[in-house]
CSV table of C-alpha atoms in Angstrom, one decimal:
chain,number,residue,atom,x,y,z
A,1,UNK,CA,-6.8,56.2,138.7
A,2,UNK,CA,-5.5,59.0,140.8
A,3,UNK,CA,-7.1,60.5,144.3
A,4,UNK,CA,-6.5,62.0,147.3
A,5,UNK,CA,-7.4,60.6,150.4
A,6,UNK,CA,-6.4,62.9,152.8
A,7,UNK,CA,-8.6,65.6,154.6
A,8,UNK,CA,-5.8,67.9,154.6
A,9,UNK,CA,-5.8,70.4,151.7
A,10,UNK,CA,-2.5,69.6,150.2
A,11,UNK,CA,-0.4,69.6,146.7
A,12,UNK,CA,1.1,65.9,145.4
A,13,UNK,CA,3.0,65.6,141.6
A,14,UNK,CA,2.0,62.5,139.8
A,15,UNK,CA,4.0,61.1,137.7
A,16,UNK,CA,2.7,58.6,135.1
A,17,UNK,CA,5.2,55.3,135.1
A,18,UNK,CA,6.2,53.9,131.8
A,19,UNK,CA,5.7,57.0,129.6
A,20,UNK,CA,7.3,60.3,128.6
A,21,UNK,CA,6.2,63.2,130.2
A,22,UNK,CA,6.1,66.6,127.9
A,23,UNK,CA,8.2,69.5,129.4
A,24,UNK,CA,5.2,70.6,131.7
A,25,UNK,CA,3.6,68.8,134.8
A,26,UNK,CA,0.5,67.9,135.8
A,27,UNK,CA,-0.7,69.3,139.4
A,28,UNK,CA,-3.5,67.5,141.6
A,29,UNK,CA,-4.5,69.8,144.7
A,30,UNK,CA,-7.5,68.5,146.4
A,31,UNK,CA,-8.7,68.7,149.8
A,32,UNK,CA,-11.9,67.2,151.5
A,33,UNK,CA,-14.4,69.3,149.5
A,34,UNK,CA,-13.2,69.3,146.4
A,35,UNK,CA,-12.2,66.6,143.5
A,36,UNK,CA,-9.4,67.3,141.4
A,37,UNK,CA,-8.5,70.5,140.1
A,38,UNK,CA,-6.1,70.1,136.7
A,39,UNK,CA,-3.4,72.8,136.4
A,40,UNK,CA,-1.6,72.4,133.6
A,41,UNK,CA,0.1,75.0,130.8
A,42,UNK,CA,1.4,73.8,127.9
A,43,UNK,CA,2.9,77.2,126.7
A,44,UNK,CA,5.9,77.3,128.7
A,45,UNK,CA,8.3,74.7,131.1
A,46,UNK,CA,6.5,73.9,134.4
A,47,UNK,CA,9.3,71.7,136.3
A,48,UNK,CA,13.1,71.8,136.1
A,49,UNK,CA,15.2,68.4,135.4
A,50,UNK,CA,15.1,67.9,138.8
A,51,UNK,CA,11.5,68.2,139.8
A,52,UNK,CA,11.1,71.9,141.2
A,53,UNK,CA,8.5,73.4,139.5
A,54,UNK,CA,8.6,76.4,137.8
A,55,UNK,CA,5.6,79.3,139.4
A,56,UNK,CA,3.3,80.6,136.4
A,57,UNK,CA,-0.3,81.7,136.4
A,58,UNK,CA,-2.8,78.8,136.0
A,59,UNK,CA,-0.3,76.5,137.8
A,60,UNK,CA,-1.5,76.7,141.4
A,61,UNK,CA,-4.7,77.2,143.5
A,62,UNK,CA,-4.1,80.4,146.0
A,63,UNK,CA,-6.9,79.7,148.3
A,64,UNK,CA,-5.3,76.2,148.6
A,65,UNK,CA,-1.7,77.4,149.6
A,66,UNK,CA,-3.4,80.3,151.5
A,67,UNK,CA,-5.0,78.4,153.7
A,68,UNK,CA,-1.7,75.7,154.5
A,69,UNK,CA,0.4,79.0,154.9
A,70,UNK,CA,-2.0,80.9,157.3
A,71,UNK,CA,-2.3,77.4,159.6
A,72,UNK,CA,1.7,77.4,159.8
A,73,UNK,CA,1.5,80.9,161.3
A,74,UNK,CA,4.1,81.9,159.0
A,75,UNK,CA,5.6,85.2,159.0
A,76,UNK,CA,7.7,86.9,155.6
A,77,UNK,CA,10.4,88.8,155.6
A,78,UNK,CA,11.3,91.2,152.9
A,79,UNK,CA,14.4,93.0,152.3
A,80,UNK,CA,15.5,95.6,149.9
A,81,UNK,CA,18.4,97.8,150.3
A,82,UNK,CA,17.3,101.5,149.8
A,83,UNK,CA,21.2,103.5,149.6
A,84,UNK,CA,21.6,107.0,148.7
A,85,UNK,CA,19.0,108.2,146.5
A,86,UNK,CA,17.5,104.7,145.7
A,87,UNK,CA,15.4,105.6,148.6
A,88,UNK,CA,13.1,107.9,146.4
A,89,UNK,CA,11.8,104.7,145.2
A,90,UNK,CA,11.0,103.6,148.8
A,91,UNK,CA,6.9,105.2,149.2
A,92,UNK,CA,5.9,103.5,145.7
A,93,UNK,CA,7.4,100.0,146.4
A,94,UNK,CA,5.7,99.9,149.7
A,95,UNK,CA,2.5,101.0,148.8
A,96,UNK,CA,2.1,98.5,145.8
A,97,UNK,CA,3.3,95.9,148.2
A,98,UNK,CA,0.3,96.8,150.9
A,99,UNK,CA,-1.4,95.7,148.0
A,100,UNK,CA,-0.4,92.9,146.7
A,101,UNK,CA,2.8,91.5,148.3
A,102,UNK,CA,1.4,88.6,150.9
A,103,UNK,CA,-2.5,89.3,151.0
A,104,UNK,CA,-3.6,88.4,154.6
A,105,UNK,CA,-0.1,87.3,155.5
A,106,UNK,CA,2.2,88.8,158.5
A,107,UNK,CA,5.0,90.6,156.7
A,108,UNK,CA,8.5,92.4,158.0
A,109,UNK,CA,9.4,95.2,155.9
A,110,UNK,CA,13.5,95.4,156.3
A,111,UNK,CA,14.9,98.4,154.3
A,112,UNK,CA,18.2,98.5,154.4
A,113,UNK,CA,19.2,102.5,154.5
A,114,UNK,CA,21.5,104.6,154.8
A,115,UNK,CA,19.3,107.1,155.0
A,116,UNK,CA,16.9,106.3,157.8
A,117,UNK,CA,15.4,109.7,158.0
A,118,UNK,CA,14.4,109.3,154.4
A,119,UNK,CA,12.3,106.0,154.8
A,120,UNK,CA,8.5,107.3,154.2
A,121,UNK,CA,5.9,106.2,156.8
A,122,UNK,CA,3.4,104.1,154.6
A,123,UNK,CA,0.4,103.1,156.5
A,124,UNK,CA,0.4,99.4,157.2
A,125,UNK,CA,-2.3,96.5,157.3
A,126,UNK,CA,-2.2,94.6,160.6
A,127,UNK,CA,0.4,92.2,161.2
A,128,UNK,CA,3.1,94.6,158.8
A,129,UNK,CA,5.9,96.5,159.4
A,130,UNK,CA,8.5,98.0,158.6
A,131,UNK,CA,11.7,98.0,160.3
A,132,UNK,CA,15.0,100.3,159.2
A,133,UNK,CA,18.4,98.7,159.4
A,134,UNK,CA,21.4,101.5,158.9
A,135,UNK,CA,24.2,101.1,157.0
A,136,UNK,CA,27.1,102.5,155.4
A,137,UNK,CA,27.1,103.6,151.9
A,138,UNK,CA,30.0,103.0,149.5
A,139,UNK,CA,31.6,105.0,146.6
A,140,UNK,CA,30.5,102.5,143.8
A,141,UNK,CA,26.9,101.4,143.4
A,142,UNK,CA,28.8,97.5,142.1
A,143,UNK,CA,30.3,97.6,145.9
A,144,UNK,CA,27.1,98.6,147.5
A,145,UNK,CA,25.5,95.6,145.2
A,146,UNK,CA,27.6,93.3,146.4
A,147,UNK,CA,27.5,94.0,149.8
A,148,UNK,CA,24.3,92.9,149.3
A,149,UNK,CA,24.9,89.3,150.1
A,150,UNK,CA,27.2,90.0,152.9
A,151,UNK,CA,24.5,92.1,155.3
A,152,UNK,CA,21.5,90.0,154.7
A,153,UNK,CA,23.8,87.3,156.0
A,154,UNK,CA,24.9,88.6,158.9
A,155,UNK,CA,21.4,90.2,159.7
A,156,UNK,CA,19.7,86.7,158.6
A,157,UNK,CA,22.5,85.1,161.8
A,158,UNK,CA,21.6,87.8,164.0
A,159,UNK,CA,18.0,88.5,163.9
A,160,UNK,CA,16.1,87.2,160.8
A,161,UNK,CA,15.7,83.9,162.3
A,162,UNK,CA,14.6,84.8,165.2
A,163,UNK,CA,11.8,86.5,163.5
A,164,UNK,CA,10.5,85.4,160.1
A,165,UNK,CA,10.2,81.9,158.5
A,166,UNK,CA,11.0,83.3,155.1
A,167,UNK,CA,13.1,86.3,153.4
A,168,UNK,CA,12.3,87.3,150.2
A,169,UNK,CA,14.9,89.4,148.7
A,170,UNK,CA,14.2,92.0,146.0
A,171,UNK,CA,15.7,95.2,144.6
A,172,UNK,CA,14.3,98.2,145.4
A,173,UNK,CA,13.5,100.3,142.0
A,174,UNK,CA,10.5,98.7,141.2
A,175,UNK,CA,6.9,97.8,142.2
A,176,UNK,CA,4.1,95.2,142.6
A,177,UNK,CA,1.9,95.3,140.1
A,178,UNK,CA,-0.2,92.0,140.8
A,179,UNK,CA,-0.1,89.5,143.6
A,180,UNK,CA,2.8,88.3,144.9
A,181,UNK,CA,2.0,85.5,147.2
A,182,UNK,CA,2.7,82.4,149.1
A,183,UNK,CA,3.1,80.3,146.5
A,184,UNK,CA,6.3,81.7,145.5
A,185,UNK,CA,7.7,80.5,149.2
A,186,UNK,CA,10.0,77.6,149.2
A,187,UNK,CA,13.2,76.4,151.2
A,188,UNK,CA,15.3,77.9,148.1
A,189,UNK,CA,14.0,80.0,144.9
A,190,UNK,CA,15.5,82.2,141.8
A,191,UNK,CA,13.7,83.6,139.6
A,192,UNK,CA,14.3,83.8,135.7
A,193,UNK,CA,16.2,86.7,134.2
A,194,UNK,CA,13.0,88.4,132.0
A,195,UNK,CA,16.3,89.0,129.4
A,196,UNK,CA,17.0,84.9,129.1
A,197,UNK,CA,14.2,83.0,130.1
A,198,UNK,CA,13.8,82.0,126.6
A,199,UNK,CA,17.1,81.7,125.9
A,200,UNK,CA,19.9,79.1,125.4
A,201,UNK,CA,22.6,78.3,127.8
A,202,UNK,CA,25.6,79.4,125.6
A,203,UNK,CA,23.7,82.9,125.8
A,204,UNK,CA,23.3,83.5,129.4
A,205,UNK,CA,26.0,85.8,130.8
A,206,UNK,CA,27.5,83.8,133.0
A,207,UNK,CA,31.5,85.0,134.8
A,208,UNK,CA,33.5,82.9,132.2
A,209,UNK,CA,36.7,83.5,133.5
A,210,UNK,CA,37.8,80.5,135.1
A,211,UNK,CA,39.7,83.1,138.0
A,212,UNK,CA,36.7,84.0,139.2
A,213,UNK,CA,34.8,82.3,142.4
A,214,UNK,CA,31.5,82.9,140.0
A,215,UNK,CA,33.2,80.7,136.7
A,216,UNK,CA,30.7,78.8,135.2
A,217,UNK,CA,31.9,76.6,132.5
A,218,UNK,CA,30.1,76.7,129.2
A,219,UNK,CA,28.8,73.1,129.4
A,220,UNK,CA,27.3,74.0,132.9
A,221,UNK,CA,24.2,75.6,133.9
A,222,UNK,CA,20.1,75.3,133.6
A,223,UNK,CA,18.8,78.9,133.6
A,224,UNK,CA,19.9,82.1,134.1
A,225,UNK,CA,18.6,83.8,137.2
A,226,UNK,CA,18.1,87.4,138.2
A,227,UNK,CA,19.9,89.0,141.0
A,228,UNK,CA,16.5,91.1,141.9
A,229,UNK,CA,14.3,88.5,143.3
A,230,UNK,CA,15.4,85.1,145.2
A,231,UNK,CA,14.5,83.6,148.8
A,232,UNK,CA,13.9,80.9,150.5
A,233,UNK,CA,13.8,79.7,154.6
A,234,UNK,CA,16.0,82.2,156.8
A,235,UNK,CA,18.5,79.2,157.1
A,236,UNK,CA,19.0,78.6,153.3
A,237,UNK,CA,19.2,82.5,153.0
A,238,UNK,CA,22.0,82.4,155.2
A,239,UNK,CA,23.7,79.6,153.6
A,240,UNK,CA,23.1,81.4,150.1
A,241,UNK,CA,24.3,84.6,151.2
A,242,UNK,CA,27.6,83.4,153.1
A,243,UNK,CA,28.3,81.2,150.0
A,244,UNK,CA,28.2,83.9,147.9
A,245,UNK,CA,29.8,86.2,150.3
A,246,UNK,CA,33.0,84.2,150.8
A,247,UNK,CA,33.5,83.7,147.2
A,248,UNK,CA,33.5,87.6,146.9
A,249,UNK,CA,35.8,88.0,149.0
A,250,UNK,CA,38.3,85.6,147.4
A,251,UNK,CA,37.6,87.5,144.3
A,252,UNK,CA,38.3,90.7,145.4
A,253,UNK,CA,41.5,90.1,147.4
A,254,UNK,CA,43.0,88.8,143.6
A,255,UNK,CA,41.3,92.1,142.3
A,256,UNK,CA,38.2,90.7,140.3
A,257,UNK,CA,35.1,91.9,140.5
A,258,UNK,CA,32.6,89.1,138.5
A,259,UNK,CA,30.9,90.6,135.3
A,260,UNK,CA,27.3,91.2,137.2
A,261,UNK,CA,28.7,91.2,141.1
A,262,UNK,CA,26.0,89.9,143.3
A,263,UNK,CA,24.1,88.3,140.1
A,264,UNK,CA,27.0,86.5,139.2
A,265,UNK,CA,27.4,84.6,142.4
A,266,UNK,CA,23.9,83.7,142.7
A,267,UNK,CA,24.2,82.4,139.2
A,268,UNK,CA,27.4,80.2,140.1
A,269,UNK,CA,25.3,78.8,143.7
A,270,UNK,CA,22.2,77.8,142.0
A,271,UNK,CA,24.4,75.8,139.6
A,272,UNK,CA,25.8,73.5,142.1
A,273,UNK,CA,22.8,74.5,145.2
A,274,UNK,CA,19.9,73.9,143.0
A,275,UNK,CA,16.5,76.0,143.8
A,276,UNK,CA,13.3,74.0,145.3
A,277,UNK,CA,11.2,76.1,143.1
A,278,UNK,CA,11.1,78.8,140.4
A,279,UNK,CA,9.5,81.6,139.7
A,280,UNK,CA,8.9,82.6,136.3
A,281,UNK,CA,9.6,86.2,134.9
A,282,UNK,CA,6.1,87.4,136.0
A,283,UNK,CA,8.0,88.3,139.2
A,284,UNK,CA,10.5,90.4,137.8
A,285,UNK,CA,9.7,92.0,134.6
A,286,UNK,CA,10.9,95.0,132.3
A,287,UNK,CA,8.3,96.4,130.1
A,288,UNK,CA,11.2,98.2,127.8
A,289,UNK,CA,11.1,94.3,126.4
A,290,UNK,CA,7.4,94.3,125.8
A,291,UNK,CA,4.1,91.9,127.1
A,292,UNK,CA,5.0,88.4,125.5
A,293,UNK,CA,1.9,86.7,125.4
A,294,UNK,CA,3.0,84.0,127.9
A,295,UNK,CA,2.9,86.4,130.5
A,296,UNK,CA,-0.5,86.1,131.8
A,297,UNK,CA,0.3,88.3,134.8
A,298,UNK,CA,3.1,90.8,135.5
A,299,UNK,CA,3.6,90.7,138.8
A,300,UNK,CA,6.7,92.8,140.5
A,301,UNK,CA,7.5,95.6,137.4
A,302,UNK,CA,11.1,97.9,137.2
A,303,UNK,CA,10.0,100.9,137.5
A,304,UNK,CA,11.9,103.8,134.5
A,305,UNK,CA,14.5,105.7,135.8
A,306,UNK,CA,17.7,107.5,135.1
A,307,UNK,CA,20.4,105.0,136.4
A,308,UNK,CA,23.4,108.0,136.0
A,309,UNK,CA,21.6,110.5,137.9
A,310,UNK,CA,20.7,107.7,141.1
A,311,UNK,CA,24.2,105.3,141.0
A,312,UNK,CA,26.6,106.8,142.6
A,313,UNK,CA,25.3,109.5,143.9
């Protein structure tokens, strides 16, 4: 027999001794009100090999996590990097996430611009703002992708952790289209690619060449993540980003540039830094590859656009 005997609302994983768990896990929240609520899928892979569990609808109770976030004061910080005309998709990504990004939650908006003039004033709940960080621009939308990793961690040294507990860090051509909320937080997450969540491991593009900072052998690997949605605690940001940063560097003073830039390196650090959680590709979805029907929720959508007349320009 299982049970809670705490009177603080909290989240243990059980796991049964002497038998084989299926490739899902079994999640007891309970607090002093309540007995045991059962959340369980067995559509899709709830934990990783190494007991982080993957985030789907039906997997977690929100009032439960709402409640432990809100008593840790916690404050989010979300960056997206809004350069040349990627700002037009600046008023729609922050209205949807007034909406839904963080419900009740103190959020930092940091848009990363440089075209500050161009940053729309969206009115704001209580507690949310936004705050414009100007940068330079570069020639090639693959440099200004990588740079990426470079600026969030220096800005993560110099000011994010004075200021937010957590930095989620998305891409900017899209928009909430559900709740996004604190159970995504954790002191590292990636989120699957929508294109290989499903897939095998001698599919996922990973840099092959062994040159490369971002090689990834063929026999190495778990999932494939998307550049367009990680996070984690300001400190394993920075670590993330300065990992990925240095490696960049390397690369590009031998004249590589990895097959996906920024994606790449993330790939190549969550091989070897492994992610406290996962989200699944509700958080970053493409409807161009349909509703599968294990997506109970789509949750942060690309929005359709015309990549040659934005990149570049």
């Amino acid at each position: 027999k299982l049970y809670c005997s705490s009177s603080e609302p909290h989240t243990q994983l059980y796991q049964c001794s002497g038998r084989q768990l299926p490739p899902y896990f079994l999640l007891l929240q309970c607090d002093s009100k309540e007995n045991f609520l059962f959340h369980r899928r067995s559509d899709v892979l709830m934990m990783t090999p190494w007991f982080a569990p993957i985030v789907w609808e039906g997997t977690y109770n929100s009032e439960i996590l709402n409640e432990q976030f809100r008593r840790r004061n916690v404050t989010v910080g979300l960056t997206v990097f809004a350069i040349k005309k990627y700002t037009v998709f600046l008023n729609k990504f922050l209205e949807t996430a007034e909406t839904y990004f963080m419900v009740g939650h103190r959020v930092n908006y940091y848009i990363f611009t440089d075209r500050p003039e161009e940053v729309p004033k969206v009115p704001l709940k209580e507690g949310r703002n936004v705050v414009v960080l100007q940068v330079q621009n570069y020639p090639r939308w693959q440099e200004i992708s990588m740079r990426r990793m470079e600026l969030i961690n220096s800005f993560s040294q110099q000011r994010f952790i004075n200021e937010v507990s957590y930095l989620v860090c998305v891409d900017v051509d899209m928009r909430f289209n559900d709740q996004v909320g604190v159970e995504i937080l954790s002191n590292l997450f990636g989120t699957l690619h929508p294109h290989f969540y499903a897939a095998e491991r001698q599919s996922f593009t990973y840099e092959r060449r062994p040159a490369s900072q971002a090689y990834v052998p063929r026999d190495e690997g778990d999932f494939y993540y998307a550049g367009g949605f990680f996070g984690g605690t300001v400190m394993e940001v920075y670590k993330l980003t300065k990992k990925c940063h240095e490696a960049m560097m390397v690369d590009k003073a031998k004249g590589i540039e990895a097959i996906w830039q920024d994606e790449s390196y993330l790939n190549k650090y969550f091989v070897y830094y492994k992610p406290t959680k996962i989200l699944s590709p509700e958080y970053l979805w493409d409807d161009d590859l349909g509703r599968p029907e294990i997506l109970k929720k789509i949750r942060f959508l690309a929005l359709p656009k015309n990549h040659a007349a934005i990149r570049n320009k």
